[in-house]
Amino acid sequence: MKNLLKMSDLSPAELTHILDVADQLKADCKAGRTAPLLAGKSVALLFSKASTRTRTSFEVGVYQMGGLGNYMNTAELQAGRGEPLRDTARVLGRYYDCAVWRTYRQRDLEELAELSGIPVINGLTDYAHPCQVLADLMTIRERRGTLAGLKLCFVGDGSNMANSLIVGGLLAGMQVSCVCPPGYRPAADVLMFAQKYGNAFHLTTDPAEGLRDADIVATAAWNTTAPGTAESEQRLRDFVGFQLTGRLLENAKPGALVLHCLPAHRGEEISTAVFEAHADEIFTEAENRLHVQKAVLAVLLLRSLGVFGTPTTAQTTPTPAVPVETAVPTETPTPTPTPKPEPTYEVVTADVSWADAEAAAEAKGGHLVVIDSAEKWTRVAQLADESGLTYVWIGLHRTDSGELAWVKDNVDPVYNWASGEPSVHDTNGAAEDYVLITRTNSGWYYNDCIGDPAGRYPQFYSGKIGYIIEIDP
């Protein structure tokens, strides 16, 4: 993942990865131990439209991760006086590490991403609102424990929220229904995307039909034009019967979640009674904007910087200075330790099973590389990248307590950002276990391949596979 411009930029694995990272960052935030993942990094926060949640959540998130978030009203930039976007983009790309833009036209956002050369995040356009939908999916998964197989129904205008919810829900393995009045359908390319999912997607103009057996019902404001204007009055007529009321929700499953991206126009897209009855999940959804956007920033910036894992900062307590009058001179200088010899590595590109790779490593007097330090992360990434590998078989590290783990201590970038504990490999009762690390657009991650070590990696994967032999000195 180079940018987050729309939900279809993500693969299902990348979507899950962002949600996993967001869950961990939220837990770390609640425990008061947010890691400074953006230390020394700057993020341009560009706003061409008014904002409450997008602006404040990005500002707070960048600050919590140790970076600089610089808010800019684009009307106050030279762009507001006619400077071409292509010039602004090329300037900002030389100052900032990442840019967030809340604007109108999707094409403008794409031009910023193309010309700036830095990761760009969609803070909302007329076409898409991916950050909001990631927060929605995070909230659903928190409340229901899963996404796959649940039915998500959106009721409202087929604009940015509908476009992004349809794509995001389908990528997550959900059943998605979209309920819009005639003339307010989602974008044509989104409907073409949804066609690939067959019966998992349903578009209708009948709210009761769309809500039938829904696990989650989402809506958004559909009357954002100035009150009293011809368009506002027309929308009020067109959306009669599309308000989320208690009676309409009777078509959904009992206890269905209700989500709203806010701001809410009570009495239009949602009744006051329904909004207040579901306020807890709606405001949790708003809070999760903070955590999921922190995850997006971390994934994009760590990837753009070529970082294989999350850099770990040792938490050391500085040694207090000894007062001169009480200092005791050292009679015997401390001997300089002899540097430990470095292991050697050999990269082999071959479509073989884990067992064959391990046997080949042993035949050469070594073993499959074991990631037992942050430095090893970086070295393995470099070797794999230089060899053009997409999948790499690796060995497992055994902790002091005898458990198999992906890595040692605090160097797991995905599942264990700052807890200081090893990320334990769960055997699930299988007799043999092995691990494959995989490169995606958002970086490297682990595939937990449990079962027969003679088995090859899943055949639907594409790309070069190999292994790295580590030979101790």
mmCIF file with all atom_site columns, N, CA, C and O in Angstrom, residues 343-373:
data_model
loop_
_atom_site.group_PDB
_atom_site.id
_atom_site.type_symbol
_atom_site.label_atom_id
_atom_site.label_alt_id
_atom_site.label_comp_id
_atom_site.label_asym_id
_atom_site.label_entity_id
_atom_site.label_seq_id
_atom_site.pdbx_PDB_ins_code
_atom_site.Cartn_x
_atom_site.Cartn_y
_atom_site.Cartn_z
_atom_site.occupancy
_atom_site.B_iso_or_equiv
_atom_site.pdbx_formal_charge
_atom_site.auth_seq_id
_atom_site.auth_comp_id
_atom_site.auth_asym_id
_atom_site.auth_atom_id
_atom_site.pdbx_PDB_model_num
ATOM 1   N N  . PRO A 1 343 ? 27.257 -14.091 11.863 1.00 0.00 ? 343 PRO A N  1
ATOM 2   C CA . PRO A 1 343 ? 26.922 -15.246 11.020 1.00 0.00 ? 343 PRO A CA 1
ATOM 3   C C  . PRO A 1 343 ? 26.963 -14.863 9.548  1.00 0.00 ? 343 PRO A C  1
ATOM 4   O O  . PRO A 1 343 ? 26.913 -13.681 9.192  1.00 0.00 ? 343 PRO A O  1
ATOM 5   N N  . THR A 1 344 ? 27.042 -15.849 8.699  1.00 0.00 ? 344 THR A N  1
ATOM 6   C CA . THR A 1 344 ? 26.951 -15.612 7.261  1.00 0.00 ? 344 THR A CA 1
ATOM 7   C C  . THR A 1 344 ? 25.594 -16.096 6.767  1.00 0.00 ? 344 THR A C  1
ATOM 8   O O  . THR A 1 344 ? 24.956 -16.944 7.390  1.00 0.00 ? 344 THR A O  1
ATOM 9   N N  . TYR A 1 345 ? 25.166 -15.521 5.643  1.00 0.00 ? 345 TYR A N  1
ATOM 10  C CA . TYR A 1 345 ? 23.847 -15.839 5.117  1.00 0.00 ? 345 TYR A CA 1
ATOM 11  C C  . TYR A 1 345 ? 23.948 -16.228 3.658  1.00 0.00 ? 345 TYR A C  1
ATOM 12  O O  . TYR A 1 345 ? 24.789 -15.712 2.915  1.00 0.00 ? 345 TYR A O  1
ATOM 13  N N  . GLU A 1 346 ? 23.078 -17.124 3.264  1.00 0.00 ? 346 GLU A N  1
ATOM 14  C CA . GLU A 1 346 ? 22.971 -17.515 1.864  1.00 0.00 ? 346 GLU A CA 1
ATOM 15  C C  . GLU A 1 346 ? 21.500 -17.543 1.494  1.00 0.00 ? 346 GLU A C  1
ATOM 16  O O  . GLU A 1 346 ? 20.688 -18.203 2.150  1.00 0.00 ? 346 GLU A O  1
ATOM 17  N N  . VAL A 1 347 ? 21.166 -16.795 0.443  1.00 0.00 ? 347 VAL A N  1
ATOM 18  C CA . VAL A 1 347 ? 19.789 -16.731 -0.022 1.00 0.00 ? 347 VAL A CA 1
ATOM 19  C C  . VAL A 1 347 ? 19.611 -17.724 -1.172 1.00 0.00 ? 347 VAL A C  1
ATOM 20  O O  . VAL A 1 347 ? 20.400 -17.728 -2.115 1.00 0.00 ? 347 VAL A O  1
ATOM 21  N N  . VAL A 1 348 ? 18.590 -18.552 -1.071 1.00 0.00 ? 348 VAL A N  1
ATOM 22  C CA . VAL A 1 348 ? 18.312 -19.544 -2.102 1.00 0.00 ? 348 VAL A CA 1
ATOM 23  C C  . VAL A 1 348 ? 16.907 -19.287 -2.641 1.00 0.00 ? 348 VAL A C  1
ATOM 24  O O  . VAL A 1 348 ? 15.944 -19.236 -1.869 1.00 0.00 ? 348 VAL A O  1
ATOM 25  N N  . THR A 1 349 ? 16.805 -19.119 -3.961 1.00 0.00 ? 349 THR A N  1
ATOM 26  C CA . THR A 1 349 ? 15.502 -18.979 -4.600 1.00 0.00 ? 349 THR A CA 1
ATOM 27  C C  . THR A 1 349 ? 15.089 -20.338 -5.131 1.00 0.00 ? 349 THR A C  1
ATOM 28  O O  . THR A 1 349 ? 15.731 -20.887 -6.026 1.00 0.00 ? 349 THR A O  1
ATOM 29  N N  . ALA A 1 350 ? 14.048 -20.901 -4.545 1.00 0.00 ? 350 ALA A N  1
ATOM 30  C CA . ALA A 1 350 ? 13.602 -22.228 -4.959 1.00 0.00 ? 350 ALA A CA 1
ATOM 31  C C  . ALA A 1 350 ? 12.189 -22.464 -4.458 1.00 0.00 ? 350 ALA A C  1
ATOM 32  O O  . ALA A 1 350 ? 11.848 -22.111 -3.326 1.00 0.00 ? 350 ALA A O  1
ATOM 33  N N  . ASP A 1 351 ? 11.354 -23.059 -5.325 1.00 0.00 ? 351 ASP A N  1
ATOM 34  C CA . ASP A 1 351 ? 9.983  -23.399 -4.962 1.00 0.00 ? 351 ASP A CA 1
ATOM 35  C C  . ASP A 1 351 ? 10.004 -24.754 -4.255 1.00 0.00 ? 351 ASP A C  1
ATOM 36  O O  . ASP A 1 351 ? 9.763  -25.799 -4.864 1.00 0.00 ? 351 ASP A O  1
ATOM 37  N N  . VAL A 1 352 ? 10.338 -24.723 -2.980 1.00 0.00 ? 352 VAL A N  1
ATOM 38  C CA . VAL A 1 352 ? 10.442 -25.952 -2.198 1.00 0.00 ? 352 VAL A CA 1
ATOM 39  C C  . VAL A 1 352 ? 9.592  -25.827 -0.940 1.00 0.00 ? 352 VAL A C  1
ATOM 40  O O  . VAL A 1 352 ? 9.155  -24.739 -0.565 1.00 0.00 ? 352 VAL A O  1
ATOM 41  N N  . SER A 1 353 ? 9.384  -26.943 -0.283 1.00 0.00 ? 353 SER A N  1
ATOM 42  C CA . SER A 1 353 ? 8.649  -26.942 0.973  1.00 0.00 ? 353 SER A CA 1
ATOM 43  C C  . SER A 1 353 ? 9.555  -26.471 2.100  1.00 0.00 ? 353 SER A C  1
ATOM 44  O O  . SER A 1 353 ? 10.782 -26.391 1.960  1.00 0.00 ? 353 SER A O  1
ATOM 45  N N  . TRP A 1 354 ? 8.936  -26.185 3.230  1.00 0.00 ? 354 TRP A N  1
ATOM 46  C CA . TRP A 1 354 ? 9.715  -25.791 4.408  1.00 0.00 ? 354 TRP A CA 1
ATOM 47  C C  . TRP A 1 354 ? 10.669 -26.913 4.815  1.00 0.00 ? 354 TRP A C  1
ATOM 48  O O  . TRP A 1 354 ? 11.829 -26.667 5.141  1.00 0.00 ? 354 TRP A O  1
ATOM 49  N N  . ALA A 1 355 ? 10.196 -28.147 4.788  1.00 0.00 ? 355 ALA A N  1
ATOM 50  C CA . ALA A 1 355 ? 11.034 -29.275 5.205  1.00 0.00 ? 355 ALA A CA 1
ATOM 51  C C  . ALA A 1 355 ? 12.255 -29.413 4.302  1.00 0.00 ? 355 ALA A C  1
ATOM 52  O O  . ALA A 1 355 ? 13.373 -29.657 4.773  1.00 0.00 ? 355 ALA A O  1
ATOM 53  N N  . ASP A 1 356 ? 12.065 -29.244 2.983  1.00 0.00 ? 356 ASP A N  1
ATOM 54  C CA . ASP A 1 356 ? 13.194 -29.330 2.059  1.00 0.00 ? 356 ASP A CA 1
ATOM 55  C C  . ASP A 1 356 ? 14.166 -28.181 2.288  1.00 0.00 ? 356 ASP A C  1
ATOM 56  O O  . ASP A 1 356 ? 15.391 -28.356 2.191  1.00 0.00 ? 356 ASP A O  1
ATOM 57  N N  . ALA A 1 357 ? 13.632 -26.992 2.578  1.00 0.00 ? 357 ALA A N  1
ATOM 58  C CA . ALA A 1 357 ? 14.500 -25.842 2.841  1.00 0.00 ? 357 ALA A CA 1
ATOM 59  C C  . ALA A 1 357 ? 15.330 -26.080 4.102  1.00 0.00 ? 357 ALA A C  1
ATOM 60  O O  . ALA A 1 357 ? 16.532 -25.791 4.135  1.00 0.00 ? 357 ALA A O  1
ATOM 61  N N  . GLU A 1 358 ? 14.697 -26.609 5.138  1.00 0.00 ? 358 GLU A N  1
ATOM 62  C CA . GLU A 1 358 ? 15.412 -26.875 6.383  1.00 0.00 ? 358 GLU A CA 1
ATOM 63  C C  . GLU A 1 358 ? 16.492 -27.943 6.165  1.00 0.00 ? 358 GLU A C  1
ATOM 64  O O  . GLU A 1 358 ? 17.615 -27.823 6.657  1.00 0.00 ? 358 GLU A O  1
ATOM 65  N N  . ALA A 1 359 ? 16.182 -28.976 5.382  1.00 0.00 ? 359 ALA A N  1
ATOM 66  C CA . ALA A 1 359 ? 17.154 -30.031 5.106  1.00 0.00 ? 359 ALA A CA 1
ATOM 67  C C  . ALA A 1 359 ? 18.341 -29.478 4.317  1.00 0.00 ? 359 ALA A C  1
ATOM 68  O O  . ALA A 1 359 ? 19.502 -29.824 4.586  1.00 0.00 ? 359 ALA A O  1
ATOM 69  N N  . ALA A 1 360 ? 18.066 -28.611 3.355  1.00 0.00 ? 360 ALA A N  1
ATOM 70  C CA . ALA A 1 360 ? 19.145 -28.012 2.562  1.00 0.00 ? 360 ALA A CA 1
ATOM 71  C C  . ALA A 1 360 ? 20.038 -27.143 3.434  1.00 0.00 ? 360 ALA A C  1
ATOM 72  O O  . ALA A 1 360 ? 21.266 -27.127 3.281  1.00 0.00 ? 360 ALA A O  1
ATOM 73  N N  . ALA A 1 361 ? 19.424 -26.428 4.373  1.00 0.00 ? 361 ALA A N  1
ATOM 74  C CA . ALA A 1 361 ? 20.204 -25.587 5.282  1.00 0.00 ? 361 ALA A CA 1
ATOM 75  C C  . ALA A 1 361 ? 21.106 -26.439 6.167  1.00 0.00 ? 361 ALA A C  1
ATOM 76  O O  . ALA A 1 361 ? 22.288 -26.117 6.381  1.00 0.00 ? 361 ALA A O  1
ATOM 77  N N  . GLU A 1 362 ? 20.565 -27.525 6.698  1.00 0.00 ? 362 GLU A N  1
ATOM 78  C CA . GLU A 1 362 ? 21.357 -28.410 7.559  1.00 0.00 ? 362 GLU A CA 1
ATOM 79  C C  . GLU A 1 362 ? 22.498 -29.065 6.779  1.00 0.00 ? 362 GLU A C  1
ATOM 80  O O  . GLU A 1 362 ? 23.590 -29.274 7.313  1.00 0.00 ? 362 GLU A O  1
ATOM 81  N N  . ALA A 1 363 ? 22.261 -29.383 5.517  1.00 0.00 ? 363 ALA A N  1
ATOM 82  C CA . ALA A 1 363 ? 23.312 -30.000 4.700  1.00 0.00 ? 363 ALA A CA 1
ATOM 83  C C  . ALA A 1 363 ? 24.489 -29.068 4.502  1.00 0.00 ? 363 ALA A C  1
ATOM 84  O O  . ALA A 1 363 ? 25.618 -29.523 4.268  1.00 0.00 ? 363 ALA A O  1
ATOM 85  N N  . LYS A 1 364 ? 24.237 -27.781 4.586  1.00 0.00 ? 364 LYS A N  1
ATOM 86  C CA . LYS A 1 364 ? 25.310 -26.804 4.439  1.00 0.00 ? 364 LYS A CA 1
ATOM 87  C C  . LYS A 1 364 ? 25.866 -26.365 5.784  1.00 0.00 ? 364 LYS A C  1
ATOM 88  O O  . LYS A 1 364 ? 26.611 -25.384 5.874  1.00 0.00 ? 364 LYS A O  1
ATOM 89  N N  . GLY A 1 365 ? 25.495 -27.060 6.851  1.00 0.00 ? 365 GLY A N  1
ATOM 90  C CA . GLY A 1 365 ? 26.006 -26.744 8.168  1.00 0.00 ? 365 GLY A CA 1
ATOM 91  C C  . GLY A 1 365 ? 25.342 -25.554 8.829  1.00 0.00 ? 365 GLY A C  1
ATOM 92  O O  . GLY A 1 365 ? 25.901 -24.949 9.745  1.00 0.00 ? 365 GLY A O  1
ATOM 93  N N  . GLY A 1 366 ? 24.132 -25.220 8.386  1.00 0.00 ? 366 GLY A N  1
ATOM 94  C CA . GLY A 1 366 ? 23.435 -24.084 8.961  1.00 0.00 ? 366 GLY A CA 1
ATOM 95  C C  . GLY A 1 366 ? 22.000 -24.428 9.304  1.00 0.00 ? 366 GLY A C  1
ATOM 96  O O  . GLY A 1 366 ? 21.649 -25.595 9.514  1.00 0.00 ? 366 GLY A O  1
ATOM 97  N N  . HIS A 1 367 ? 21.154 -23.423 9.337  1.00 0.00 ? 367 HIS A N  1
ATOM 98  C CA . HIS A 1 367 ? 19.737 -23.607 9.646  1.00 0.00 ? 367 HIS A CA 1
ATOM 99  C C  . HIS A 1 367 ? 18.976 -22.472 9.002  1.00 0.00 ? 367 HIS A C  1
ATOM 100 O O  . HIS A 1 367 ? 19.566 -21.455 8.587  1.00 0.00 ? 367 HIS A O  1
ATOM 101 N N  . LEU A 1 368 ? 17.661 -22.609 8.888  1.00 0.00 ? 368 LEU A N  1
ATOM 102 C CA . LEU A 1 368 ? 16.850 -21.507 8.380  1.00 0.00 ? 368 LEU A CA 1
ATOM 103 C C  . LEU A 1 368 ? 16.986 -20.316 9.309  1.00 0.00 ? 368 LEU A C  1
ATOM 104 O O  . LEU A 1 368 ? 16.990 -20.455 10.532 1.00 0.00 ? 368 LEU A O  1
ATOM 105 N N  . VAL A 1 369 ? 17.103 -19.142 8.726  1.00 0.00 ? 369 VAL A N  1
ATOM 106 C CA . VAL A 1 369 ? 17.355 -17.941 9.515  1.00 0.00 ? 369 VAL A CA 1
ATOM 107 C C  . VAL A 1 369 ? 16.274 -17.773 10.582 1.00 0.00 ? 369 VAL A C  1
ATOM 108 O O  . VAL A 1 369 ? 15.088 -17.969 10.335 1.00 0.00 ? 369 VAL A O  1
ATOM 109 N N  . VAL A 1 370 ? 16.722 -17.442 11.799 1.00 0.00 ? 370 VAL A N  1
ATOM 110 C CA . VAL A 1 370 ? 15.820 -17.186 12.919 1.00 0.00 ? 370 VAL A CA 1
ATOM 111 C C  . VAL A 1 370 ? 15.886 -15.707 13.264 1.00 0.00 ? 370 VAL A C  1
ATOM 112 O O  . VAL A 1 370 ? 16.974 -15.148 13.445 1.00 0.00 ? 370 VAL A O  1
ATOM 113 N N  . ILE A 1 371 ? 14.743 -15.060 13.324 1.00 0.00 ? 371 ILE A N  1
ATOM 114 C CA . ILE A 1 371 ? 14.719 -13.626 13.621 1.00 0.00 ? 371 ILE A CA 1
ATOM 115 C C  . ILE A 1 371 ? 14.660 -13.453 15.134 1.00 0.00 ? 371 ILE A C  1
ATOM 116 O O  . ILE A 1 371 ? 13.615 -13.606 15.754 1.00 0.00 ? 371 ILE A O  1
ATOM 117 N N  . ASP A 1 372 ? 15.811 -13.161 15.716 1.00 0.00 ? 372 ASP A N  1
ATOM 118 C CA . ASP A 1 372 ? 15.886 -13.060 17.171 1.00 0.00 ? 372 ASP A CA 1
ATOM 119 C C  . ASP A 1 372 ? 16.385 -11.700 17.641 1.00 0.00 ? 372 ASP A C  1
ATOM 120 O O  . ASP A 1 372 ? 16.783 -11.536 18.786 1.00 0.00 ? 372 ASP A O  1
ATOM 121 N N  . SER A 1 373 ? 16.364 -10.711 16.759 1.00 0.00 ? 373 SER A N  1
ATOM 122 C CA . SER A 1 373 ? 16.752 -9.360  17.157 1.00 0.00 ? 373 SER A CA 1
ATOM 123 C C  . SER A 1 373 ? 16.209 -8.375  16.136 1.00 0.00 ? 373 SER A C  1
ATOM 124 O O  . SER A 1 373 ? 15.873 -8.749  15.005 1.00 0.00 ? 373 SER A O  1
#
